[in-house]
Amino acid sequence: MSESNHAPLNADALQYVQYDGDKEESYLPAIRQLISKDLSEPYSIYVYRYFLYQWGDLCYMAYDSSSTLIGVVVCKLEPHRSGTFRGYIAMLAVQEAHRGKGIATKLVCMAIDAMKARDADEIVLETEVTNTASLKLYERLGFMRSKRLHRYYLNGNTAFRLVLYLKPGTASKSPSGDMMGGGYGNMGPETAARGDGVMTDARSSP
Amino acid sequence: MDPKMDSGFLLPNETLEDSYNVLAPILPEEVIGIMDQLLCYEMAWHTGYPLSQTLFTSVYIDKLLWPEPKTVEEAQFYRGDLPAGRRPGVLLEVLRAYCLALVKCCDFVIAKITGRDYFEEEDFCTHTYNRVLFVQVPLDVFLRELDAAVERMEDTDLEMSSSLRKAIISRLDFRRDFLRALDLDCPLEHLSNYWPPILSNLTSIFTTQQLGKTVPGSFSTKIQRRLASTVPPRPIVELEFKDAFEKLKQLCIDCEEATRFTSLEPDPLEYQSFLLVFASRAPTPLPYSRSYLATLLFHPQILNATSSLPLTDVRTLVLPCSTILSPANWSFSPPRNPLLPKPPRLQLALLVDEFIERTGQPYLDFWTALGQNTCRLRRMLTHVIGGWDQLQTDASIVDADLMRVVTEMGMRDEVMDSPLTVWVYQKKLWMIEKCVLLGFEQDIYLPDEYGGMYHFLSLISGRRKVVLEAISAHFVTRARQLQHADQLPEAADVEDGAQHIASLISEADGVSSLGAALASFYTVLLYLKVLPRPARPFSSQELRFELRMKPFLALQPPEVPPFKDWLDKVQPYGPYELPSPSFLADVQNADSQLWSNMDANIKRAKEAFSAVMKIGATNAKCGGVKEAWARDVKGVLASCVALGIAVAGVRSRVARSGGGIKMEVEMGVQGLGIGIEIPLMGTAKRYAEGWVVAKVVKG
């Protein structure tokens, strides 16, 4: 890829940083810019704030040597109405010139580790059925396709739901009494970010 | 400004409203161009996009519908009075008639789809943004408008070339036929008459499309601003004419096919076959066509058939010529004194009624699932199976009561053990198999899961076969009993019915054998390290097994096999990275049990599916869809043959590889020269969509 010549060749020169709500003014505009360029769905500022206000610590960013944001992953983690404590990868994007270097994988791994440390039962996400690079990325890590979602995206594309179980017994969990409908109180992943996981990072041909 | 986020934002000097003049005279070419463009948007809407991004971008349609007209006469491209000289010309009147009918088509479509189970946005967008699509205006008003438009076009005073004239008339004709076919009140008996005329007219539209001249100004995103909606304006959905035309053709063909439903034998199992075949048509039927068929299925004339559908189903499968279902049972009255016991036959009738009523919902749920898009069908089936699991528990309670009554009547030997439970169980097992097969059809499983999932499939269909064999034994007993009792016509009926059971047994046997053969084939490929196997640092085989079994974990029966048992089956030689030495010995020995079992299973599957073919479509309860049925059975047979070739290919290459195999197996070094091609869904490289047979190529 010719673009990669412009980027630092040494991946070690990259810096991985956890999002910090106190620095929203400097972080958020760059995140929005990076993601809105890559994802097919339009996200309003409220979608970003929905995730970052509540789960800023599950957002990781990659910076190049000149302190430019080149990659980001945005997640959430909350009790799901199925009874599981469910992590959700909402957005993942890496700047085009920096793709194919494992930055997205690294970001996702950091997010998975963080959700694991916080006792998540499972992690889920959606990605377009045609986004083979994205599918490969997640499936290499252990995600499985659990559902095919017909016309899931606003652009009419179909998605796979990908699931990673982290703990035995996850499949048999059921909603406890006070948890019934727990997932409805907040904006669910489907309404908050329908385009989550459309990782155009991986869309470029290898 | 971000054009994606801030859609609808006015650029400097951009106006809020369009300046397109809908009353300006248009050319015949432009009428054709606009009509065809409208057709494109109409079909884009049919595929699931909202009206706001499709038909409602037409300035003409907007003018007709807003401000809301109180009558059809008021629905003009203008409101109020116009001076005589400014009235729209003939061509605009013709376009208006076309647009009115088009809007009414949309009204019919929405009514049909919302009348059945569908999923907003996923399948279809019913939103009309507060525009009323002439809901109250009857069909004949629009037909009259169209007829008048055709008359205007045929007027020889109207000057234009005959090709243009014909092209416009054929579009008006199409719209009339289409509108009539979409009418909600078509009588069931004449349904099949509506679609053929449309299809025969379509070609003339397609071939004259190039006569049209587009009028881009007559479509605009700006109208979206005035539509009651919570979403910002989104781009117009462009569907090319040839694609739109294909969709339209497909819709007509699918609906015509659906009308055949009304001529099926009134048999729930025939209905089920028809629904399944329809759902798996390629390309997949549009939401309208699915609703069209579902409306027929749930039509009172079908659903309230003289004999209850679940009851017919039960009789066919487990209670042939049985006293339990004798119509006479329903003619007994309860004793006046409630303290006296009810006559046994009345008890039977009451028990059966209770069970059939209990069956109603799960039965309808199953049929509803069969009417969904196939992604939804797979997901819904997992829930339906749960419902049938509950039903099975209830069936066993009714069965116990039935057994008590028939024992009292001294007829215990006329009835098989727990018939209702068996009936439910058999169907439930079939649904589980269908779920797994749909998973393969939809590329849910990754290649290194194939072995495990085909093994599970084989296990379930093996169970179903055992259940069916018990049923079959009962049919034999029952026929003999009837013969002894000299009830020869009844005995012959039972023997006929046994043919259906025989067909089911062969099919279950075929699925089980082919599943087993594929399971062991893919297991060998994993040991040979020719299948991609992701590293999966965050996962374990046990967790993945749990995830795959999730829909079935609560079922009892069939119980999901314990992980250890399952692992023994899918890793018979230990871990794939480091198999036991016996693997090398077995895989290199062409006569080992490993290979001979595979061959035997393939052979058995072939024989079983050939038997299904021989027993025939009618006995398979697929008489109404016999062509599709035969194609499917042949497809599975071809899969068996393809697997035989693939197995032979791997075996011979392993035998030829000598020491290479050791390196391959122990160190993962590419020395075998075996490459594997997995045929993906929708590539037309599978003989049967649910049966994924890898092709062996040079590696």
XYZ file of N, CA, C and O in Angstrom, chain A residues 32 36-44 82 109 112-113 116 139-151 154-156 158 160 163-172 194, chain B residues 2 4-5 47-50 53 121-124 234 284 290 373 375-376 378-379 441-446 449 534-540 543-550 553 681:
352
model
N -14.770 11.711 16.646
C -15.923 11.862 15.746
C -15.479 11.933 14.291
O -16.086 11.342 13.405
N -16.746 9.180 11.780
C -17.761 9.566 10.790
C -17.216 9.422 9.372
O -17.958 9.245 8.425
N -15.906 9.437 9.249
C -15.322 9.258 7.929
C -15.471 7.806 7.477
O -15.644 7.525 6.285
N -15.420 6.903 8.434
C -15.354 5.487 8.091
C -16.693 4.762 8.107
O -16.928 3.862 7.321
N -17.544 5.114 9.032
C -18.768 4.336 9.182
C -19.855 4.840 8.239
O -19.928 6.029 7.940
N -20.705 3.903 7.842
C -21.714 4.269 6.858
C -22.875 5.035 7.488
O -23.562 5.781 6.832
N -23.086 4.843 8.796
C -24.264 5.437 9.413
C -23.932 6.782 10.051
O -22.873 6.950 10.635
N -24.854 7.721 9.987
C -24.596 9.000 10.633
C -24.833 8.904 12.136
O -25.866 8.408 12.566
N -23.886 9.333 12.920
C -24.042 9.348 14.371
C -24.094 10.785 14.854
O -23.260 11.599 14.475
N -25.026 11.057 15.731
C -25.065 12.400 16.303
C -24.136 12.439 17.510
O -23.682 11.403 18.007
N -31.254 -10.607 28.662
C -31.145 -12.069 28.690
C -30.601 -12.557 30.028
O -30.601 -13.755 30.286
N -8.460 -6.028 21.456
C -7.927 -6.846 22.551
C -7.941 -6.065 23.860
O -8.294 -6.597 24.916
N -11.472 -5.945 25.059
C -11.921 -7.234 25.596
C -11.318 -7.449 26.981
O -12.010 -7.844 27.931
N -10.024 -7.175 27.116
C -9.369 -7.354 28.415
C -10.047 -6.510 29.485
O -10.282 -6.973 30.601
N -13.377 -8.008 30.328
C -13.144 -9.241 31.086
C -12.836 -8.904 32.535
O -13.375 -9.521 33.460
N -13.146 -12.988 14.282
C -13.180 -14.447 14.365
C -11.822 -15.018 14.755
O -11.756 -16.051 15.415
N -10.747 -14.343 14.384
C -9.420 -14.755 14.836
C -9.332 -14.700 16.351
O -8.667 -15.498 16.986
N -10.016 -13.736 16.948
C -9.944 -13.561 18.391
C -10.852 -14.527 19.150
O -10.702 -14.717 20.344
N -11.810 -15.116 18.452
C -12.679 -16.093 19.110
C -14.164 -15.818 18.967
O -14.990 -16.596 19.442
N -14.529 -14.718 18.327
C -15.952 -14.425 18.122
C -16.558 -15.441 17.162
O -15.891 -15.911 16.241
N -17.858 -15.744 17.399
C -18.583 -16.647 16.510
C -19.783 -15.908 15.938
O -20.349 -15.043 16.589
N -20.190 -16.318 14.747
C -21.406 -15.741 14.168
C -22.602 -16.395 14.853
O -22.695 -17.611 14.849
N -23.468 -15.600 15.414
C -24.620 -16.246 16.055
C -25.906 -16.020 15.271
O -26.819 -16.825 15.331
N -25.999 -14.905 14.564
C -27.226 -14.629 13.825
C -26.911 -13.886 12.552
O -25.948 -13.133 12.496
N -27.760 -14.086 11.584
C -27.708 -13.265 10.381
C -28.888 -12.308 10.469
O -30.018 -12.729 10.688
N -28.637 -11.011 10.349
C -29.684 -10.006 10.533
C -29.972 -9.335 9.194
O -29.192 -8.522 8.707
N -31.116 -9.719 8.639
C -31.530 -9.258 7.317
C -31.723 -7.741 7.327
O -32.426 -7.219 8.187
N -31.089 -7.028 6.390
C -31.265 -5.580 6.252
C -31.093 -4.842 7.574
O -31.891 -3.990 7.954
N -29.161 0.823 7.930
C -30.025 1.755 7.206
C -29.767 1.701 5.705
O -30.644 1.977 4.901
N -28.550 1.360 5.316
C -28.263 1.304 3.887
C -28.752 -0.001 3.253
O -28.493 -0.264 2.086
N -29.461 -0.807 4.040
C -30.052 -2.020 3.485
C -29.156 -3.246 3.570
O -29.558 -4.327 3.164
N -27.034 -6.405 5.133
C -27.294 -7.436 6.125
C -26.079 -7.586 7.036
O -24.949 -7.352 6.613
N -23.977 -9.779 10.366
C -23.835 -10.925 11.263
C -23.761 -10.383 12.680
O -23.090 -9.372 12.923
N -20.579 -13.095 18.536
C -20.634 -13.263 19.989
C -19.369 -13.952 20.482
O -18.876 -14.883 19.846
N -18.873 -13.477 21.607
C -17.744 -14.124 22.281
C -18.175 -14.409 23.714
O -18.503 -13.478 24.457
N -18.225 -15.678 24.081
C -18.519 -16.017 25.481
C -17.210 -15.941 26.258
O -16.177 -16.449 25.810
N -17.288 -15.348 27.448
C -16.088 -15.254 28.277
C -16.159 -16.193 29.473
O -15.143 -16.512 30.078
N -17.383 -16.609 29.819
C -17.542 -17.441 31.019
C -18.464 -18.606 30.750
O -19.464 -18.458 30.047
N -18.163 -19.774 31.342
C -19.100 -20.890 31.204
C -20.413 -20.566 31.903
O -20.426 -19.810 32.871
N -21.497 -21.120 31.379
C -22.812 -20.886 31.994
C -23.520 -19.674 31.429
O -24.656 -19.389 31.793
N -22.861 -18.955 30.509
C -23.478 -17.740 29.949
C -24.774 -18.057 29.197
O -25.764 -17.335 29.327
N -24.769 -19.153 28.465
C -25.942 -19.485 27.645
C -27.161 -19.789 28.497
O -28.290 -19.592 28.069
N -26.936 -20.286 29.706
C -28.075 -20.699 30.527
C -28.562 -19.606 31.455
O -29.485 -19.815 32.229
N -26.871 1.848 15.391
C -27.168 0.740 14.483
C -25.977 0.361 13.647
O -25.887 -0.722 13.137
N -20.991 18.651 8.245
C -20.749 17.275 7.820
C -21.955 16.842 6.985
O -23.063 16.742 7.507
N -23.027 14.172 5.921
C -23.726 12.956 6.341
C -24.569 13.241 7.585
O -25.715 12.815 7.692
N -23.982 13.999 8.514
C -24.670 14.307 9.764
C -25.691 15.426 9.587
O -26.758 15.416 10.165
N -38.367 -3.291 -1.685
C -37.240 -4.031 -1.111
C -36.927 -3.567 0.303
O -36.058 -4.130 0.955
N -37.596 -2.539 0.798
C -37.424 -2.191 2.207
C -37.064 -0.748 2.516
O -36.930 -0.390 3.679
N -36.894 0.096 1.501
C -36.557 1.490 1.785
C -37.830 2.296 2.036
O -38.888 1.973 1.508
N -37.721 3.368 2.838
C -38.924 4.141 3.151
C -39.449 4.934 1.954
O -38.694 5.268 1.025
N -37.621 8.160 0.905
C -36.415 8.135 0.083
C -36.680 7.566 -1.301
O -35.767 7.374 -2.083
N -39.006 -1.926 8.954
C -37.639 -1.589 8.559
C -36.848 -2.798 8.087
O -36.259 -2.768 7.032
N -36.851 -3.881 8.913
C -36.087 -5.051 8.481
C -36.666 -5.604 7.177
O -35.940 -5.883 6.229
N -37.985 -5.756 7.156
C -38.619 -6.282 5.953
C -39.110 -5.153 5.057
O -38.970 -5.192 3.848
N -39.700 -4.154 5.700
C -40.497 -3.227 4.924
C -40.780 -1.983 5.757
O -40.877 -2.058 6.979
N -32.596 11.900 4.094
C -31.569 10.947 3.642
C -31.610 10.860 2.123
O -32.615 11.206 1.501
N -34.775 -14.595 -2.890
C -35.724 -14.711 -1.798
C -36.938 -13.791 -2.039
O -36.774 -12.645 -2.451
N -44.401 -12.605 0.389
C -44.535 -13.456 1.569
C -45.859 -13.171 2.284
O -46.550 -14.082 2.721
N -38.599 -13.911 6.434
C -37.351 -14.008 5.669
C -36.486 -15.077 6.348
O -36.614 -15.319 7.559
N -33.476 -15.452 7.404
C -32.674 -15.116 8.590
C -33.572 -15.156 9.820
O -33.238 -15.711 10.856
N -34.727 -14.521 9.678
C -35.705 -14.440 10.759
C -36.245 -15.835 11.050
O -36.451 -16.195 12.202
N -34.782 -18.710 10.863
C -33.851 -19.469 11.695
C -33.938 -19.024 13.151
O -33.999 -19.847 14.059
N -33.971 -17.704 13.357
C -34.015 -17.212 14.730
C -35.348 -17.525 15.393
O -35.405 -17.891 16.563
N -26.915 -22.974 5.694
C -27.370 -22.192 4.526
C -26.946 -20.744 4.625
O -26.710 -20.079 3.623
N -26.882 -20.227 5.843
C -26.620 -18.798 6.020
C -25.178 -18.504 6.405
O -24.863 -17.407 6.866
N -24.308 -19.498 6.233
C -22.894 -19.333 6.562
C -22.669 -18.854 7.989
O -21.783 -18.042 8.271
N -23.482 -19.372 8.907
C -23.315 -19.025 10.323
C -22.079 -19.738 10.882
O -21.361 -19.187 11.710
N -21.839 -20.942 10.422
C -20.735 -21.724 10.980
C -19.464 -21.503 10.179
O -19.492 -21.374 8.954
N -18.350 -21.507 10.882
C -17.054 -21.406 10.214
C -16.583 -22.817 9.869
O -17.004 -23.781 10.504
N -16.015 -25.468 12.344
C -17.166 -25.899 13.148
C -18.012 -26.929 12.409
O -18.923 -27.516 12.996
N -8.948 -20.520 13.285
C -8.501 -19.281 13.918
C -7.843 -19.552 15.278
O -8.194 -20.523 15.945
N -6.926 -18.685 15.681
C -6.201 -18.894 16.937
C -7.131 -18.754 18.153
O -7.031 -19.504 19.110
N -8.002 -17.782 18.133
C -9.005 -17.575 19.176
C -8.441 -17.482 20.594
O -8.802 -18.271 21.476
N -7.560 -16.505 20.839
C -6.949 -16.398 22.168
C -7.954 -16.134 23.291
O -7.667 -16.438 24.440
N -9.119 -15.590 22.977
C -10.064 -15.240 24.046
C -11.146 -16.295 24.249
O -12.091 -16.081 24.992
N -11.037 -17.421 23.542
C -12.143 -18.364 23.571
C -11.651 -19.770 23.892
O -10.457 -20.025 23.897
N -12.580 -20.648 24.181
C -12.215 -22.058 24.352
C -13.269 -22.892 23.646
O -14.385 -22.424 23.411
N -16.529 -23.143 25.581
C -17.381 -21.949 25.527
C -18.079 -21.852 24.173
O -19.243 -21.466 24.079
N -17.344 -22.211 23.132
C -17.951 -22.141 21.801
C -19.054 -23.188 21.647
O -20.078 -22.949 21.038
N -18.820 -24.352 22.229
C -19.848 -25.406 22.202
C -21.101 -24.906 22.919
O -22.225 -25.064 22.429
N -20.896 -24.258 24.053
C -22.034 -23.735 24.823
C -22.822 -22.725 23.990
O -24.049 -22.748 23.933
N -22.090 -21.853 23.309
C -22.750 -20.837 22.477
C -23.582 -21.492 21.371
O -24.722 -21.126 21.127
N -23.012 -22.486 20.723
C -23.716 -23.157 19.625
C -24.940 -23.914 20.115
O -25.943 -24.039 19.415
N -24.866 -24.454 21.307
C -25.958 -25.281 21.817
C -27.024 -24.452 22.529
O -28.046 -24.982 22.963
N -26.757 -23.143 22.642
C -27.654 -22.302 23.448
C -29.149 -22.508 23.145
O -29.934 -22.681 24.071
N -30.281 -25.899 24.820
C -29.856 -26.328 26.164
C -31.036 -26.656 27.078
O -30.935 -27.538 27.916
N -22.316 -19.556 0.615
C -23.741 -19.429 0.312
C -23.954 -18.473 -0.855
O -23.170 -17.538 -1.048
